[in-house]
Amino acid sequence: MSKVRRIRYVVKFANSNLPVVGKGGYLKKSIHLGAYGWHHEHWFSTFYPDDIPTGETGEEDWLLTYYSNAFDTVIVPADYWCTDKKVDCENWLDDVHADFQFLVECHARIFDCLSMSDWVDGLKKLRPQLGALVVLKSEVPSVDEVSFSDLIESVANTLGVDVSGAGFDEIWRQDDPRPSCLAYIEDDLSDMRSARTVAEKFIDSTGEGDTATMIFDHPELQAAGLLKFRSVLEIMGY
C-alpha cells in the first residue's frame, strides 16, 4: 500500500489529542521527544488502533508511521536487530516524516544475531535521518570494553554521526545529571509536575541554542503520558 494511503490511515484513526507532526513539527526544533522503542505490547489498543497493520503474517507494518505522527525521535533498541519483523531499515525512512531522527542503541549482543557488516549496512540506510549511536548500558559488554568502544567509534566515524553514552559523550540521567544534549529518563510520566521539574533541570544543563533530545523509558510508560508531556513542553515554550 502506498505511503499516501498509509498516512491517511494514520490520520483517520488518530484521536483529537494526537495532531500530525508535519515538517517543522509542533514542538520547537530545540527539543526532540521520543521513547525507547515504538513496539510496546501495552501500547496496543491504548495508543495504536486495534486494526493497524503490525507486520504479522506478511502484512505491512504501520506502527512506526503512526508513532512518528506523534513524536519526532526514537531509540532503536539493540534487541530489535535480533527480531526480523522489527528491522526494516530500507523502509523506515519512508515510514517517518522528514524531521524524524533515529538514535540507535549499540550493544555487543547485536553481533550475536548478525554480522558487523550487515549492521553497518542497515545503519547506512538510516544515515539521512540517523541522529546518533547510543551506548546506554554501563556494564562491560560481552566483548572487550576497549575493543567495543573502538569498534563503535569507528562505525560512527564512517557514518559521520556522534556517539553518546558510556565511554563517549555524556548522557543526562536523573541520577547522574551531567551536561549533555541527550537525556535518557527512566520514568513512567505518571507525575507531570515531577516530570516538568526533571525537564527544567535537563534543559538548564544544555547550552543556549543547542538542540536537545529527551528519551523516556519505563516498563509502564504509556504513549498517552508522552503526549501529555509534549503538551507540558509546549507550555514551557518548547
Coordinates of N, CA and C in Angstrom, one line a residue:
M1 N 0.8 -1.2 0.0 CA 0.0 0.0 0.0 C 0.9 1.2 0.0
S2 N 0.5 2.3 -0.7 CA 1.3 3.5 -0.8 C 1.5 4.2 0.5
K3 N 2.5 5.1 0.5 CA 2.8 5.9 1.7 C 1.6 6.9 1.9
V4 N 1.1 7.4 0.8 CA 0.0 8.4 1.0 C -1.2 7.7 1.7
R5 N -1.6 6.5 1.2 CA -2.7 5.8 1.8 C -2.4 5.5 3.3
R6 N -1.1 5.1 3.6 CA -0.7 4.8 4.9 C -0.9 6.0 5.8
I7 N -0.5 7.2 5.4 CA -0.6 8.4 6.2 C -2.1 8.7 6.4
R8 N -2.9 8.6 5.4 CA -4.3 8.9 5.5 C -4.9 7.9 6.6
Y9 N -4.5 6.7 6.6 CA -5.0 5.7 7.6 C -4.6 6.2 9.0
V10 N -3.4 6.6 9.2 CA -2.9 7.1 10.5 C -3.7 8.3 10.9
V11 N -3.9 9.2 10.1 CA -4.6 10.4 10.4 C -6.0 10.1 10.8
K12 N -6.6 9.2 10.0 CA -8.0 8.8 10.2 C -8.2 8.3 11.6
F13 N -7.3 7.5 12.1 CA -7.5 6.8 13.3 C -6.9 7.5 14.5
A14 N -6.2 8.6 14.2 CA -5.6 9.4 15.3 C -6.7 10.1 16.1
N15 N -6.6 10.2 17.4 CA -7.7 10.9 18.1 C -7.4 12.4 18.2
S16 N -8.2 13.1 18.8 CA -8.1 14.6 18.8 C -6.9 15.1 19.6
N17 N -6.3 14.3 20.4 CA -5.2 14.6 21.2 C -3.9 14.3 20.5
L18 N -4.0 13.8 19.2 CA -2.8 13.3 18.5 C -2.7 14.1 17.2
P19 N -2.2 15.3 17.2 CA -2.0 16.1 16.0 C -0.9 15.5 15.2
V20 N -1.0 15.6 13.8 CA 0.1 15.1 13.0 C 1.3 16.0 13.0
V21 N 2.4 15.4 13.2 CA 3.6 16.2 13.2 C 4.1 16.3 11.7
G22 N 4.0 17.5 11.2 CA 4.5 17.7 9.8 C 5.9 18.3 9.8
K23 N 6.3 18.7 8.6 CA 7.7 19.2 8.5 C 7.8 20.5 9.4
G24 N 8.8 20.6 10.2 CA 8.9 21.7 11.1 C 8.4 21.3 12.5
G25 N 7.4 20.4 12.6 CA 7.0 19.8 13.8 C 6.1 20.8 14.6
Y26 N 5.4 20.3 15.6 CA 4.6 21.1 16.5 C 5.4 21.5 17.7
L27 N 6.5 20.7 18.0 CA 7.4 21.1 19.0 C 8.5 22.0 18.4
K28 N 9.0 23.0 19.1 CA 10.1 23.7 18.6 C 11.2 22.7 18.3
K29 N 12.1 23.0 17.3 CA 13.1 22.0 17.0 C 14.2 22.0 18.0
S30 N 14.2 22.8 19.0 CA 15.2 22.8 20.0 C 15.0 21.6 21.0
I31 N 13.8 21.0 21.0 CA 13.6 19.8 21.8 C 13.0 18.7 21.0
H32 N 13.7 17.5 21.0 CA 13.1 16.3 20.3 C 12.6 15.4 21.5
L33 N 11.5 14.8 21.3 CA 10.9 14.0 22.3 C 10.5 12.6 21.7
G34 N 10.8 11.6 22.5 CA 10.5 10.2 22.0 C 10.7 9.2 23.1
A35 N 10.6 7.9 22.7 CA 10.7 6.8 23.6 C 11.8 5.8 23.2
Y36 N 12.0 4.9 24.1 CA 12.9 3.8 23.8 C 12.1 2.7 23.1
G37 N 12.2 2.8 21.8 CA 11.4 1.8 21.0 C 10.0 2.3 20.8
W38 N 9.3 1.7 19.8 CA 7.9 2.0 19.5 C 7.0 0.8 19.4
H39 N 7.6 -0.4 19.6 CA 6.8 -1.6 19.5 C 6.7 -2.1 21.0
H40 N 5.6 -1.6 21.6 CA 5.3 -2.0 23.0 C 4.0 -2.6 23.1
E41 N 3.9 -3.8 23.7 CA 2.6 -4.5 23.7 C 1.6 -3.8 24.4
H42 N 1.9 -3.0 25.5 CA 0.9 -2.3 26.3 C 0.5 -1.0 25.6
W43 N 1.0 -0.7 24.4 CA 0.5 0.5 23.7 C -0.6 0.1 22.7
F44 N -0.8 -1.2 22.5 CA -1.8 -1.6 21.6 C -3.2 -1.4 22.3
S45 N -4.1 -0.9 21.5 CA -5.5 -0.5 22.0 C -5.5 0.8 22.7
T46 N -4.4 1.1 23.5 CA -4.4 2.4 24.2 C -3.8 3.5 23.4
F47 N -2.9 3.1 22.4 CA -2.3 4.1 21.5 C -2.5 3.7 20.0
Y48 N -2.1 2.5 19.7 CA -2.2 2.1 18.3 C -3.7 1.5 18.1
P49 N -4.3 1.8 17.0 CA -5.6 1.3 16.7 C -5.6 -0.2 16.7
D50 N -6.8 -0.8 17.0 CA -6.9 -2.2 17.1 C -6.5 -2.9 15.8
D51 N -6.9 -2.2 14.6 CA -6.7 -2.9 13.3 C -5.5 -2.4 12.5
I52 N -4.6 -1.7 13.2 CA -3.4 -1.2 12.5 C -2.5 -2.4 12.1
P53 N -2.1 -2.4 10.8 CA -1.2 -3.5 10.4 C 0.1 -3.4 11.2
T54 N 0.6 -4.6 11.6 CA 1.7 -4.7 12.5 C 2.9 -5.5 11.9
G55 N 2.8 -5.9 10.7 CA 3.8 -6.7 10.1 C 3.7 -8.2 10.3
E56 N 2.7 -8.6 11.0 CA 2.5 -10.0 11.2 C 1.9 -10.7 10.0
T57 N 2.3 -12.0 9.8 CA 1.8 -12.8 8.7 C 2.0 -12.1 7.3
G58 N 3.1 -11.5 7.2 CA 3.4 -10.9 5.9 C 2.8 -9.6 5.5
E59 N 2.0 -9.0 6.4 CA 1.4 -7.7 6.1 C 2.3 -6.6 6.3
E60 N 2.0 -5.4 5.9 CA 2.8 -4.2 6.1 C 2.8 -3.9 7.6
D61 N 3.8 -3.1 8.0 CA 3.9 -2.7 9.4 C 3.8 -1.2 9.4
W62 N 2.7 -0.6 10.0 CA 2.4 0.8 10.1 C 2.7 1.4 11.5
L63 N 3.2 0.6 12.4 CA 3.4 1.1 13.7 C 4.3 2.4 13.8
L64 N 5.5 2.3 13.1 CA 6.4 3.4 13.1 C 5.8 4.7 12.5
T65 N 5.1 4.5 11.4 CA 4.4 5.6 10.8 C 3.5 6.3 11.8
Y66 N 2.7 5.5 12.5 CA 1.8 6.1 13.5 C 2.5 6.7 14.6
Y67 N 3.6 6.1 15.1 CA 4.4 6.6 16.2 C 5.0 8.0 15.8
S68 N 5.5 8.1 14.5 CA 6.2 9.3 14.1 C 5.2 10.5 13.9
N69 N 3.9 10.2 13.8 CA 3.0 11.3 13.8 C 2.8 11.9 15.1
A70 N 3.3 11.3 16.2 CA 3.1 11.9 17.5 C 4.5 12.4 18.0
F71 N 5.6 11.7 17.7 CA 6.9 12.1 18.2 C 7.9 12.2 17.1
D72 N 9.0 12.8 17.4 CA 10.0 13.1 16.3 C 11.3 12.5 16.5
T73 N 11.4 11.5 17.4 CA 12.7 10.8 17.6 C 12.4 9.5 18.3
V74 N 13.3 8.5 18.3 CA 13.2 7.2 18.9 C 14.5 6.6 19.1
I75 N 14.7 5.9 20.2 CA 15.9 5.0 20.2 C 15.5 3.6 19.7
V76 N 16.3 3.2 18.7 CA 16.1 1.8 18.2 C 16.8 0.8 19.2
P77 N 16.0 0.1 20.0 CA 16.7 -0.8 20.9 C 17.6 -1.9 20.2
A78 N 18.6 -2.2 20.9 CA 19.6 -3.2 20.4 C 18.8 -4.5 20.1
D79 N 17.8 -4.9 20.9 CA 17.1 -6.2 20.7 C 16.3 -6.2 19.4
Y80 N 16.0 -5.0 18.8 CA 15.2 -5.0 17.6 C 16.0 -5.7 16.5
W81 N 17.3 -5.6 16.5 CA 18.1 -6.2 15.4 C 18.1 -7.8 15.5
C82 N 17.6 -8.3 16.6 CA 17.6 -9.8 16.7 C 16.2 -10.3 16.5
T83 N 15.3 -9.4 16.1 CA 13.9 -9.8 15.8 C 13.6 -9.3 14.4
D84 N 13.6 -10.2 13.4 CA 13.5 -9.9 12.0 C 12.3 -8.9 11.7
K85 N 11.2 -9.2 12.3 CA 10.0 -8.4 11.9 C 10.1 -7.0 12.3
K86 N 11.0 -6.6 13.2 CA 11.1 -5.3 13.7 C 12.1 -4.4 13.0
V87 N 12.9 -5.1 12.1 CA 14.0 -4.3 11.5 C 13.7 -4.3 10.0
D88 N 13.6 -3.1 9.5 CA 13.3 -2.9 8.0 C 13.9 -1.5 7.7
C89 N 15.2 -1.4 7.8 CA 15.8 -0.1 7.6 C 15.5 0.5 6.3
E90 N 15.4 -0.3 5.3 CA 15.2 0.2 3.9 C 13.9 1.0 3.8
N91 N 12.9 0.6 4.6 CA 11.6 1.3 4.6 C 11.3 2.2 5.7
W92 N 12.2 2.1 6.8 CA 11.9 3.0 7.9 C 11.9 4.5 7.5
L93 N 12.8 4.9 6.7 CA 12.8 6.3 6.3 C 11.5 6.7 5.6
D94 N 10.9 5.8 4.9 CA 9.7 6.1 4.2 C 8.5 6.1 5.2
D95 N 8.7 5.6 6.4 CA 7.7 5.5 7.4 C 7.5 6.7 8.2
V96 N 8.5 7.6 8.2 CA 8.5 8.7 9.1 C 8.6 10.1 8.3
H97 N 8.3 11.1 9.0 CA 8.4 12.5 8.4 C 9.8 12.9 8.3
A98 N 10.0 14.0 7.5 CA 11.4 14.4 7.1 C 12.2 14.9 8.3
D99 N 11.6 15.3 9.4 CA 12.4 15.8 10.5 C 12.6 14.7 11.6
F100 N 12.2 13.5 11.4 CA 12.3 12.5 12.4 C 13.8 12.1 12.5
Q101 N 14.2 11.8 13.7 CA 15.6 11.3 13.9 C 15.6 10.0 14.6
F102 N 16.5 9.1 14.1 CA 16.7 7.8 14.7 C 18.0 7.8 15.6
L103 N 17.9 7.4 16.8 CA 19.0 7.1 17.6 C 19.1 5.6 17.8
V104 N 20.3 5.0 17.6 CA 20.4 3.6 17.5 C 21.3 3.1 18.7
E105 N 20.6 2.3 19.6 CA 21.4 1.7 20.7 C 22.4 0.7 20.2
C106 N 23.6 0.8 20.8 CA 24.7 -0.1 20.5 C 25.0 -1.0 21.7
H107 N 25.1 -2.3 21.4 CA 25.4 -3.3 22.4 C 26.0 -4.5 21.8
A108 N 26.9 -5.1 22.4 CA 27.6 -6.3 21.8 C 26.7 -7.4 21.5
R109 N 25.5 -7.5 22.2 CA 24.6 -8.6 21.9 C 24.1 -8.6 20.4
I110 N 24.1 -7.4 19.8 CA 23.6 -7.3 18.4 C 24.4 -8.2 17.6
F111 N 25.7 -8.4 17.8 CA 26.5 -9.2 16.9 C 26.4 -10.7 17.2
D112 N 25.5 -11.1 18.2 CA 25.2 -12.5 18.3 C 24.1 -12.8 17.3
C113 N 23.5 -11.8 16.7 CA 22.4 -12.0 15.8 C 22.7 -11.8 14.3
L114 N 23.6 -10.9 14.1 CA 24.0 -10.5 12.7 C 25.4 -10.0 12.7
S115 N 26.0 -10.0 11.5 CA 27.4 -9.6 11.3 C 27.5 -8.1 11.4
M116 N 28.8 -7.7 11.7 CA 29.0 -6.2 11.8 C 28.7 -5.6 10.4
S117 N 29.1 -6.2 9.3 CA 28.8 -5.6 8.0 C 27.3 -5.4 7.7
D118 N 26.5 -6.4 8.2 CA 25.1 -6.3 8.0 C 24.5 -5.2 8.8
W119 N 25.0 -5.0 10.0 CA 24.5 -4.0 10.9 C 24.9 -2.6 10.3
V120 N 26.1 -2.5 9.9 CA 26.5 -1.2 9.3 C 25.8 -0.9 8.0
D121 N 25.5 -1.9 7.2 CA 24.7 -1.7 6.0 C 23.3 -1.1 6.4
G122 N 22.7 -1.7 7.5 CA 21.4 -1.2 7.9 C 21.5 0.3 8.4
L123 N 22.6 0.6 9.1 CA 22.8 2.0 9.6 C 22.9 2.9 8.4
K124 N 23.6 2.5 7.4 CA 23.8 3.4 6.2 C 22.5 3.7 5.6
K125 N 21.6 2.8 5.6 CA 20.2 3.1 5.0 C 19.5 4.2 5.8
L126 N 19.8 4.2 7.2 CA 19.2 5.2 8.0 C 19.9 6.5 8.0
R127 N 21.1 6.6 7.4 CA 22.0 7.7 7.5 C 21.4 9.1 7.3
P128 N 20.5 9.2 6.4 CA 19.9 10.6 6.2 C 19.2 11.1 7.4
Q129 N 18.7 10.2 8.3 CA 18.0 10.7 9.5 C 18.5 10.0 10.7
L130 N 19.8 9.6 10.7 CA 20.4 8.9 11.8 C 21.0 10.0 12.7
G131 N 20.5 10.2 13.9 CA 21.0 11.3 14.8 C 22.2 10.9 15.5
A132 N 22.3 9.7 16.0 CA 23.5 9.3 16.8 C 23.4 7.8 17.1
L133 N 24.6 7.3 17.5 CA 24.6 6.0 18.1 C 24.7 6.2 19.6
V134 N 24.0 5.3 20.4 CA 23.9 5.5 21.8 C 24.3 4.2 22.5
V135 N 25.1 4.4 23.5 CA 25.5 3.2 24.4 C 24.9 3.5 25.8
L136 N 23.8 2.8 26.1 CA 23.0 3.0 27.3 C 23.6 2.2 28.5
K137 N 24.0 1.0 28.2 CA 24.4 0.1 29.3 C 25.8 0.5 29.8
S138 N 25.9 0.5 31.1 CA 27.2 0.8 31.7 C 28.0 -0.4 32.0
E139 N 27.4 -1.6 32.0 CA 28.1 -2.8 32.3 C 29.0 -3.1 31.1
V140 N 30.1 -3.9 31.4 CA 31.0 -4.3 30.3 C 30.3 -5.2 29.4
P141 N 30.4 -5.0 28.1 CA 29.7 -5.9 27.1 C 30.4 -7.2 27.0
S142 N 29.9 -8.1 26.1 CA 30.4 -9.4 26.0 C 31.7 -9.5 25.2
V143 N 32.2 -8.3 24.7 CA 33.5 -8.3 24.1 C 34.3 -7.3 24.9
D144 N 35.6 -7.3 24.7 CA 36.5 -6.4 25.5 C 36.0 -5.0 25.4
E145 N 35.9 -4.3 26.5 CA 35.3 -2.9 26.6 C 36.1 -2.0 25.6
V146 N 37.4 -2.0 25.7 CA 38.1 -1.1 24.8 C 37.9 -1.3 23.4
S147 N 37.9 -2.6 23.0 CA 37.7 -3.0 21.6 C 36.3 -2.6 21.2
F148 N 35.3 -2.8 22.1 CA 33.9 -2.4 21.8 C 33.8 -0.9 21.5
S149 N 34.4 -0.1 22.4 CA 34.4 1.3 22.2 C 35.1 1.7 20.9
D150 N 36.2 1.1 20.6 CA 36.9 1.4 19.4 C 36.0 1.1 18.2
L151 N 35.4 -0.1 18.3 CA 34.5 -0.5 17.2 C 33.4 0.4 16.9
I152 N 32.7 0.9 17.9 CA 31.6 1.8 17.8 C 32.0 3.1 17.3
E153 N 33.2 3.6 17.8 CA 33.7 4.9 17.4 C 34.1 4.8 15.9
S154 N 34.6 3.7 15.4 CA 35.0 3.6 14.0 C 33.7 3.6 13.2
V155 N 32.7 2.9 13.6 CA 31.4 2.9 12.8 C 30.8 4.3 12.8
A156 N 30.9 5.0 13.9 CA 30.3 6.4 14.0 C 31.1 7.3 13.0
N157 N 32.4 7.2 13.0 CA 33.2 8.0 12.1 C 32.9 7.7 10.6
T158 N 32.7 6.4 10.3 CA 32.3 6.0 9.0 C 31.0 6.7 8.5
L159 N 30.1 6.7 9.5 CA 28.7 7.2 9.2 C 28.6 8.8 9.4
G160 N 29.6 9.3 10.0 CA 29.6 10.8 10.3 C 28.6 11.2 11.3
V161 N 28.4 10.4 12.4 CA 27.5 10.7 13.4 C 28.2 10.6 14.8
D162 N 27.6 11.2 15.8 CA 28.1 11.2 17.1 C 27.8 9.9 17.9
V163 N 28.5 9.6 19.0 CA 28.2 8.5 19.9 C 28.0 9.1 21.3
S164 N 26.9 8.7 21.9 CA 26.6 9.1 23.3 C 26.5 7.9 24.2
G165 N 27.0 8.1 25.4 CA 26.9 7.0 26.4 C 28.2 6.6 27.0
A166 N 28.2 5.5 27.6 CA 29.4 5.0 28.4 C 30.7 5.0 27.5
G167 N 31.7 5.8 27.9 CA 32.9 5.8 27.2 C 32.9 6.9 26.1
F168 N 31.8 7.6 25.9 CA 31.8 8.6 24.8 C 31.2 9.8 25.4
D169 N 30.5 10.6 24.6 CA 29.8 11.8 25.1 C 28.8 11.5 26.2
E170 N 28.6 12.3 27.1 CA 27.8 12.0 28.2 C 26.3 12.0 27.8
I171 N 25.5 11.2 28.6 CA 24.1 11.2 28.5 C 23.5 11.7 29.9
W172 N 22.6 12.7 29.8 CA 22.0 13.2 31.1 C 21.0 12.2 31.6
R173 N 21.2 11.9 32.9 CA 20.3 10.9 33.6 C 19.8 11.6 34.9
Q174 N 18.7 11.2 35.4 CA 18.2 11.8 36.7 C 19.2 11.6 37.8
D175 N 19.8 10.4 37.9 CA 20.7 10.1 39.0 C 22.1 10.4 38.6
D176 N 22.3 11.0 37.5 CA 23.7 11.4 37.1 C 23.6 12.5 36.0
P177 N 23.1 13.7 36.5 CA 22.8 14.8 35.6 C 24.0 15.5 35.0
R178 N 24.8 14.9 34.2 CA 25.9 15.5 33.6 C 25.5 16.3 32.4
P179 N 26.2 17.4 32.1 CA 25.8 18.3 31.0 C 25.8 17.5 29.7
S180 N 24.7 17.6 29.0 CA 24.5 16.8 27.7 C 23.3 17.3 27.0
C181 N 23.3 17.1 25.7 CA 22.1 17.5 24.9 C 21.2 16.3 24.7
L182 N 21.5 15.1 25.3 CA 20.7 13.9 25.2 C 20.3 13.5 26.6
A183 N 19.0 13.4 26.9 CA 18.6 12.9 28.2 C 17.9 11.5 28.0
Y184 N 18.3 10.6 28.9 CA 17.7 9.3 28.9 C 17.0 9.1 30.3
I185 N 15.7 9.2 30.3 CA 15.0 9.3 31.6 C 14.1 8.1 31.8
E186 N 14.4 7.4 32.9 CA 13.6 6.2 33.2 C 12.4 6.6 34.1
D187 N 11.3 6.9 33.5 CA 10.2 7.5 34.3 C 8.9 7.1 33.5
D188 N 7.8 6.8 34.2 CA 6.6 6.4 33.5 C 5.7 7.6 33.2
L189 N 6.1 8.8 33.6 CA 5.4 10.1 33.4 C 4.0 10.0 34.0
S190 N 3.9 9.4 35.2 CA 2.6 9.4 35.9 C 2.5 10.7 36.7
D191 N 3.5 11.4 36.9 CA 3.5 12.6 37.7 C 4.1 13.7 36.8
M192 N 3.2 14.5 36.2 CA 3.6 15.6 35.3 C 4.3 16.7 36.0
R193 N 4.0 17.0 37.2 CA 4.7 18.1 37.9 C 6.2 17.7 38.1
S194 N 6.4 16.4 38.5 CA 7.7 15.9 38.7 C 8.5 15.9 37.4
A195 N 7.8 15.5 36.3 CA 8.4 15.4 35.0 C 8.8 16.8 34.5
R196 N 8.0 17.8 34.8 CA 8.4 19.2 34.4 C 9.6 19.6 35.2
T197 N 9.7 19.3 36.4 CA 11.0 19.6 37.2 C 12.2 18.9 36.6
V198 N 12.0 17.7 36.2 CA 13.1 16.9 35.5 C 13.5 17.6 34.2
A199 N 12.5 18.0 33.4 CA 12.7 18.7 32.2 C 13.5 20.0 32.4
E200 N 13.1 20.8 33.4 CA 13.7 22.0 33.6 C 15.2 21.8 34.0
K201 N 15.5 20.8 34.8 CA 16.9 20.5 35.2 C 17.7 20.2 34.0
F202 N 17.1 19.3 33.1 CA 17.9 18.9 31.9 C 18.1 20.1 31.0
I203 N 17.1 20.8 30.7 CA 17.2 21.9 29.8 C 18.2 23.0 30.3
D204 N 18.2 23.2 31.6 CA 19.2 24.1 32.2 C 20.6 23.6 32.0
S205 N 20.8 22.3 31.8 CA 22.2 21.8 31.6 C 22.7 21.9 30.2
T206 N 21.8 22.2 29.3 CA 22.1 22.3 27.8 C 22.6 23.7 27.5
G207 N 23.4 23.8 26.5 CA 23.8 25.1 26.0 C 22.7 25.9 25.3
E208 N 22.8 27.2 25.4 CA 21.8 28.1 24.8 C 21.8 27.8 23.3
G209 N 20.6 27.6 22.7 CA 20.5 27.3 21.3 C 20.8 25.9 20.8
D210 N 21.3 25.1 21.8 CA 21.6 23.7 21.4 C 20.3 22.9 21.1
T211 N 20.3 22.0 20.2 CA 19.2 21.1 20.0 C 19.3 20.0 21.1
A212 N 18.2 19.8 21.8 CA 18.2 18.8 22.9 C 17.2 17.7 22.6
T213 N 17.5 16.5 23.1 CA 16.6 15.3 22.9 C 16.3 14.7 24.2
M214 N 15.0 14.4 24.4 CA 14.6 13.7 25.6 C 14.0 12.4 25.3
I215 N 14.5 11.3 25.8 CA 14.0 9.9 25.6 C 13.5 9.4 26.9
F216 N 12.3 8.9 26.9 CA 11.7 8.3 28.1 C 11.6 6.8 27.9
D217 N 11.9 6.1 29.0 CA 11.9 4.6 29.0 C 11.4 4.1 30.4
H218 N 10.4 3.3 30.4 CA 9.9 2.7 31.6 C 8.9 1.5 31.2
P219 N 8.9 0.4 32.0 CA 8.1 -0.7 31.6 C 6.6 -0.3 31.6
E220 N 6.2 0.7 32.3 CA 4.8 1.1 32.4 C 4.5 2.4 31.7
L221 N 5.5 2.9 30.9 CA 5.3 4.2 30.2 C 4.2 4.0 29.1
Q222 N 3.3 4.8 29.1 CA 2.2 4.8 28.0 C 2.5 6.0 27.1
A223 N 2.1 5.8 25.8 CA 2.2 6.9 24.8 C 1.4 8.1 25.3
A224 N 0.3 7.8 26.0 CA -0.5 9.0 26.4 C 0.3 9.9 27.4
G225 N 1.1 9.2 28.2 CA 2.0 10.0 29.1 C 2.9 10.9 28.3
L226 N 3.5 10.3 27.2 CA 4.4 11.1 26.4 C 3.7 12.3 25.7
L227 N 2.4 12.0 25.3 CA 1.7 13.1 24.6 C 1.4 14.2 25.6
K228 N 1.0 13.8 26.9 CA 0.8 14.9 27.9 C 2.1 15.6 28.2
F229 N 3.2 14.9 28.2 CA 4.5 15.6 28.5 C 4.8 16.5 27.3
R230 N 4.5 16.1 26.1 CA 4.7 17.0 25.0 C 4.0 18.3 25.2
S231 N 2.7 18.2 25.7 CA 2.0 19.5 26.0 C 2.6 20.3 27.0
V232 N 3.2 19.6 28.0 CA 4.0 20.4 29.1 C 5.1 21.1 28.5
L233 N 5.9 20.5 27.6 CA 7.0 21.2 26.9 C 6.5 22.4 26.1
E234 N 5.3 22.2 25.4 CA 4.8 23.3 24.7 C 4.4 24.5 25.6
I235 N 3.8 24.2 26.7 CA 3.5 25.2 27.7 C 4.8 25.9 28.2
M236 N 5.9 25.2 28.3 CA 7.1 25.7 28.7 C 7.8 26.6 27.6
G237 N 7.2 26.5 26.4 CA 7.8 27.3 25.3 C 8.7 26.5 24.4
Y238 N 8.6 25.2 24.5 CA 9.5 24.3 23.6 C 8.6 23.5 22.6

